[in-house]
PDB file of C-alpha atoms in Angstrom:
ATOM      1  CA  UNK S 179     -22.149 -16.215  18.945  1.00  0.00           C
ATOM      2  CA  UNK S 180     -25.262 -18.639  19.028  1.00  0.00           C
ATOM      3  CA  UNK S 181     -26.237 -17.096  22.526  1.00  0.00           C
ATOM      4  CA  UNK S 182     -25.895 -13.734  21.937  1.00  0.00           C
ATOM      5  CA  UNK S 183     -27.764 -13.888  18.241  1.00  0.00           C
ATOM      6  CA  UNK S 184     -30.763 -16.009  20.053  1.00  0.00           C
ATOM      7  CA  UNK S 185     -30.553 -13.252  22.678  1.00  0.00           C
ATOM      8  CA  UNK S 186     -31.465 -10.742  19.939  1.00  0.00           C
ATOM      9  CA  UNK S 187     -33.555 -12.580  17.299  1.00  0.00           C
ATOM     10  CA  UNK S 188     -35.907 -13.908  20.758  1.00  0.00           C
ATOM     11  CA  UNK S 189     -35.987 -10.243  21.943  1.00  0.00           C
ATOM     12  CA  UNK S 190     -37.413  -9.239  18.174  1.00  0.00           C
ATOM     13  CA  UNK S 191     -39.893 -11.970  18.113  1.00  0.00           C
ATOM     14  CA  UNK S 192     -41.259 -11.437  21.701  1.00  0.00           C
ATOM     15  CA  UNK S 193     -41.870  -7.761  20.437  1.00  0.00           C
ATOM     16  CA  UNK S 194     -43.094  -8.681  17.021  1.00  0.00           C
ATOM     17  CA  UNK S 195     -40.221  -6.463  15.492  1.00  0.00           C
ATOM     18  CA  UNK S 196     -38.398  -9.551  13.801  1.00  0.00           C
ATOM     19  CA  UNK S 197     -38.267  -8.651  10.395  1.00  0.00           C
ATOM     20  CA  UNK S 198     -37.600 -10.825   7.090  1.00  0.00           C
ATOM     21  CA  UNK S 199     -33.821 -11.686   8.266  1.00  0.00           C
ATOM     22  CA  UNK S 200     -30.899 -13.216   6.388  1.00  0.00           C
ATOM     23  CA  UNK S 201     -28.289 -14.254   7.963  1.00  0.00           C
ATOM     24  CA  UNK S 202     -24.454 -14.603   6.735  1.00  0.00           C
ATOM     25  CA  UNK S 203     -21.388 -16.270   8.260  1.00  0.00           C
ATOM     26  CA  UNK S 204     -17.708 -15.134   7.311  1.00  0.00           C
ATOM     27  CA  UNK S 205     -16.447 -18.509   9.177  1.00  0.00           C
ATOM     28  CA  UNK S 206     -17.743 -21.820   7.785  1.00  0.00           C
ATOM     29  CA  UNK S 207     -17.739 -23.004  11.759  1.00  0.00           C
ATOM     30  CA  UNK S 208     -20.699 -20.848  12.149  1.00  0.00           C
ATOM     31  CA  UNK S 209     -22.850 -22.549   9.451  1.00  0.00           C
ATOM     32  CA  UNK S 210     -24.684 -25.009  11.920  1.00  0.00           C
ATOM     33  CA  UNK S 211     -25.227 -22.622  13.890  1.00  0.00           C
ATOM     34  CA  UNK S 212     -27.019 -20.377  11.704  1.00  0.00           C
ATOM     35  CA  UNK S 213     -28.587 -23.286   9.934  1.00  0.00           C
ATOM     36  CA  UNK S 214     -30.210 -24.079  13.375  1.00  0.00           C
ATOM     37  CA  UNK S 215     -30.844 -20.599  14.221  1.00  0.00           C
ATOM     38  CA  UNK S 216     -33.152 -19.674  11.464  1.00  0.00           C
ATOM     39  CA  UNK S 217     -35.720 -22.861  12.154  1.00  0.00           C
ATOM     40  CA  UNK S 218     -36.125 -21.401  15.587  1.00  0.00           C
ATOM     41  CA  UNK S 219     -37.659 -18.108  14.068  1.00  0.00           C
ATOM     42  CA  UNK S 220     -39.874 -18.756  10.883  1.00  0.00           C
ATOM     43  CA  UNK S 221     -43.081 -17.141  10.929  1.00  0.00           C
ATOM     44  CA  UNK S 222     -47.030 -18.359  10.449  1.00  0.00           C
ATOM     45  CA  UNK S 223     -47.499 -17.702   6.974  1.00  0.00           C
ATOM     46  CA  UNK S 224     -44.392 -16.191   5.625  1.00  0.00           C
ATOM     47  CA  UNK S 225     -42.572 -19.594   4.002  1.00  0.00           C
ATOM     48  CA  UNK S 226     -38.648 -18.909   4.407  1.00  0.00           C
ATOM     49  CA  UNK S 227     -39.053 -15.755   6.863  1.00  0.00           C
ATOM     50  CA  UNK S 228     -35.533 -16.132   7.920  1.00  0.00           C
ATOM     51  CA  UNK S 229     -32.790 -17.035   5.650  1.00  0.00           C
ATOM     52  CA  UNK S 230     -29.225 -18.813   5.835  1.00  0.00           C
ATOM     53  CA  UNK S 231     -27.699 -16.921   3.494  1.00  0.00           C
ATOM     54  CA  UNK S 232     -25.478 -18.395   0.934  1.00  0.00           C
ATOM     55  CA  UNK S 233     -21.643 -18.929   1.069  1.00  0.00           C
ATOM     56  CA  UNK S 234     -19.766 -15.194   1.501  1.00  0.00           C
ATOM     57  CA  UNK S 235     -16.360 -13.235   1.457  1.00  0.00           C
ATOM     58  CA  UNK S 236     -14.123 -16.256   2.535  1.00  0.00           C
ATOM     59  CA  UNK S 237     -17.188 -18.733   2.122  1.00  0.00           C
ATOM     60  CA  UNK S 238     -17.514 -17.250  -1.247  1.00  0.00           C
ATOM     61  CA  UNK S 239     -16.213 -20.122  -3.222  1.00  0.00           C
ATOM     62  CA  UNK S 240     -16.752 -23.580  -4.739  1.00  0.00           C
ATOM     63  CA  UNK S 241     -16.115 -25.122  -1.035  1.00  0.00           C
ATOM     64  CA  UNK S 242     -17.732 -23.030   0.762  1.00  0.00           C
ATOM     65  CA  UNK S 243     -20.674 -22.481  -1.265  1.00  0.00           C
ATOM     66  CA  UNK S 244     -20.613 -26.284  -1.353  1.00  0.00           C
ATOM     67  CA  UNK S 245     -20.575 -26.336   2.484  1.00  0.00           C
ATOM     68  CA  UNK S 246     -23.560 -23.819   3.065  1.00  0.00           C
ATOM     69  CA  UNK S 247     -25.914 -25.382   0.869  1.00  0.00           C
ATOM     70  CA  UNK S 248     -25.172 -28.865   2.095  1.00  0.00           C
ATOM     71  CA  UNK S 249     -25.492 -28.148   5.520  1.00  0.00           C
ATOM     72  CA  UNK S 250     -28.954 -25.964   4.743  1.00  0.00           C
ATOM     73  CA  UNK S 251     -29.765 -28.812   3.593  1.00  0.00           C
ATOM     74  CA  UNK S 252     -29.626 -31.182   6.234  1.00  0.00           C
ATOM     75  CA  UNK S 253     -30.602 -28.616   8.958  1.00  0.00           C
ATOM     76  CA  UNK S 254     -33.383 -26.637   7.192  1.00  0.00           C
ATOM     77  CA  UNK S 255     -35.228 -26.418   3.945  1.00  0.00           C
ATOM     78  CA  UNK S 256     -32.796 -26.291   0.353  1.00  0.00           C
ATOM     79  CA  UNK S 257     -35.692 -25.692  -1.573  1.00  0.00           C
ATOM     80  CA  UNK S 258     -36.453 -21.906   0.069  1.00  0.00           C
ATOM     81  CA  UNK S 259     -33.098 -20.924  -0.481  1.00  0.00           C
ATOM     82  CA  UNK S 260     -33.222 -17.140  -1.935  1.00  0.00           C
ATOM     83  CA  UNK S 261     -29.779 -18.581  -3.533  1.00  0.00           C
ATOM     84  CA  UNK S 262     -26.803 -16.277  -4.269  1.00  0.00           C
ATOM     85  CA  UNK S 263     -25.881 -12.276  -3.383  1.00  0.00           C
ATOM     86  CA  UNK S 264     -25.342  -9.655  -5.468  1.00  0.00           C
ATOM     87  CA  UNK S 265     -22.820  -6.703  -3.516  1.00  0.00           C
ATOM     88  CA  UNK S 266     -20.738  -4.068  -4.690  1.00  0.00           C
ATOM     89  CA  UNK S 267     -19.031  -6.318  -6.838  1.00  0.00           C
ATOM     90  CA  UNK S 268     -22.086  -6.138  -9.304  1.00  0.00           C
ATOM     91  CA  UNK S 269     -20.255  -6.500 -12.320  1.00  0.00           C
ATOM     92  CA  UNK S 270     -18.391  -9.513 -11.371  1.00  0.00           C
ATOM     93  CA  UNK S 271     -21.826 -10.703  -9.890  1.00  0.00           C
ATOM     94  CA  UNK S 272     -22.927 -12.155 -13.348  1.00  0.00           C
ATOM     95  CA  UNK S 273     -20.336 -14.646 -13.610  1.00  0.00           C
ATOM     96  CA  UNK S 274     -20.584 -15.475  -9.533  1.00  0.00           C
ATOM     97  CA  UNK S 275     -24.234 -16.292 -10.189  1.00  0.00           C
ATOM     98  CA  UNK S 276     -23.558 -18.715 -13.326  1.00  0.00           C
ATOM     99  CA  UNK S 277     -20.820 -20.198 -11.062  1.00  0.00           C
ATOM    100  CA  UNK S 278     -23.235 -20.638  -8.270  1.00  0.00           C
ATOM    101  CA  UNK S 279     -26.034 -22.188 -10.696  1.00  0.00           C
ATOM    102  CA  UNK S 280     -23.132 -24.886 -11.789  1.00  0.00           C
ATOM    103  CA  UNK S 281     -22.776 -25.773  -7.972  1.00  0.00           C
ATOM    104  CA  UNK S 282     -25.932 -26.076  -7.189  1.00  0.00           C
ATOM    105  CA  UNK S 283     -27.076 -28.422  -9.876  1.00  0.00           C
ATOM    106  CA  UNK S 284     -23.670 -30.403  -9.416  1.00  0.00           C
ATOM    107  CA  UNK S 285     -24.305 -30.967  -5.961  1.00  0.00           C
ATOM    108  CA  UNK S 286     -27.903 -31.780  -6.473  1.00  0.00           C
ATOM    109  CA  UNK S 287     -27.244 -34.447  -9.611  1.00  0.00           C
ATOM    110  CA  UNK S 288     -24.335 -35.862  -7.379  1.00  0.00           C
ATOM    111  CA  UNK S 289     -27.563 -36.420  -4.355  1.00  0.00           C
ATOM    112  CA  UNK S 290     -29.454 -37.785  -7.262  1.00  0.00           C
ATOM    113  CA  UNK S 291     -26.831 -40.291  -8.243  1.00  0.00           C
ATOM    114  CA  UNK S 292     -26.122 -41.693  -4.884  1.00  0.00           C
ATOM    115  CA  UNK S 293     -30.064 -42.000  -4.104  1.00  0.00           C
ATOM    116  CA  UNK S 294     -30.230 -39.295  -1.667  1.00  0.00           C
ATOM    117  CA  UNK S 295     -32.878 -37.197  -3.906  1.00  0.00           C
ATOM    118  CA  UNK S 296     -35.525 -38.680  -6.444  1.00  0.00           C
ATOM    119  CA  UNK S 297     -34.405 -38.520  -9.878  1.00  0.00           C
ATOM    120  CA  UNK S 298     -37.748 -35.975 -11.092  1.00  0.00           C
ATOM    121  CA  UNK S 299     -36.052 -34.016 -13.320  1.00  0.00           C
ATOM    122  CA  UNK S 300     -39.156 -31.990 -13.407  1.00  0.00           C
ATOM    123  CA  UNK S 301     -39.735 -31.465  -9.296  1.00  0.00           C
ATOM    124  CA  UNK S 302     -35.436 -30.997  -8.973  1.00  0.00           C
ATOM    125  CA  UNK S 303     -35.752 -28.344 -12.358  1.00  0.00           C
ATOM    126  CA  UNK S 304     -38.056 -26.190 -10.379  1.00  0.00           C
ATOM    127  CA  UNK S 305     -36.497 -26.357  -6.949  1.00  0.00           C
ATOM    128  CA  UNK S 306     -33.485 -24.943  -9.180  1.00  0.00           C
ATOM    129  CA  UNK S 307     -35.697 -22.397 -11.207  1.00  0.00           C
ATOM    130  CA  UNK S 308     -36.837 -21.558  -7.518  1.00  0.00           C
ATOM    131  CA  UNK S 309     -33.671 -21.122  -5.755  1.00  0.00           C
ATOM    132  CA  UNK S 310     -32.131 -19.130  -8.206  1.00  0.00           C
ATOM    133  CA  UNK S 311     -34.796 -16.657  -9.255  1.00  0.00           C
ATOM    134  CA  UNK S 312     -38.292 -17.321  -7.877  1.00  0.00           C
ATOM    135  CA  UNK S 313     -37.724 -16.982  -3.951  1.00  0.00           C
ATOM    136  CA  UNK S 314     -35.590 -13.849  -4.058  1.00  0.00           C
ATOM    137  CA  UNK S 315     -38.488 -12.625  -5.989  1.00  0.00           C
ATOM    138  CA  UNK S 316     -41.211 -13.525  -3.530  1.00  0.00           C
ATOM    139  CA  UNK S 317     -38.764 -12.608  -0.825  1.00  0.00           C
ATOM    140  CA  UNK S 318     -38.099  -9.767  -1.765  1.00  0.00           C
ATOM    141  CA  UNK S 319     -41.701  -9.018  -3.356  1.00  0.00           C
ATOM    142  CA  UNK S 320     -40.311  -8.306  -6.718  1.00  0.00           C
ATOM    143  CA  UNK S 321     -43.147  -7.234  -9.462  1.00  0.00           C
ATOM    144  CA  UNK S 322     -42.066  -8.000 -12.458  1.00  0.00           C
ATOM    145  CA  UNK S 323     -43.743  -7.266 -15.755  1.00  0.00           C
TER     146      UNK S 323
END
């Protein structure tokens, strides 16, 4: 998969046709992969151009949520994260979200505890804030009023 996808993503960029572009795994094996993938194709001036996107269909549970985030973590930049999907599920969305919110800040007080992230509530509240509502808003160029 990784040289077929960096077959197409170079071809975009080369043209200058590579759009905003989130990327999804159904098998947790890809993860590093796309974790990888998406630091290869960032653009000048567009923070978080190209997106691993978070933990879906199979991935779309505590583990695997877990799993994405982690490794985004480690291979790229947690704190751009445009966070959790809506689909056709909408309805059920709202209680995937407030699961997702749970796991995040779990996973990050868990970091905090074992010294792998400062303990500023303040800078770790607003990657949160961020992750779950502020970056799919810029993403997505959102106007809210």
């Amino acid at each position: 998969m990784a040289e077929e996808l960096s077959k197409l993503l170079s071809k975009q960029n080369e043209e200058n046709l590579l759009p905003k572009t989130i990327l999804y795994c159904l098998n947790p094996r890809d993860n590093e992969v796309l974790g990888t993938m998406i630091g290869n194709f960032q653009g000048e001036g567009m923070p978080g151009k190209m997106q691993f996107g978070s933990g879906w269909w199979f991935n779309d549970q505590k583990d695997g949520m877990e799993r994405q985030m982690t490794q985004l973590a480690q291979l790229g930049l947690l704190s751009r994260f445009v966070g959790m999907l809506t689909d056709s599920r909408s309805f059920l969305s709202y209680t995937r979200h407030e699961y997702f919110r749970r796991i995040l800040c779990q996973m990050i007080g868990r970091w905090v505890a074992a010294g792998e992230a400062p303990a500023d509530i303040a800078l770790l509240g607003e990657m949160v804030k961020n992750i779950c509502f502020n970056n799919a808003r810029d993403y997505f160029a959102i106007e809210l009023n």
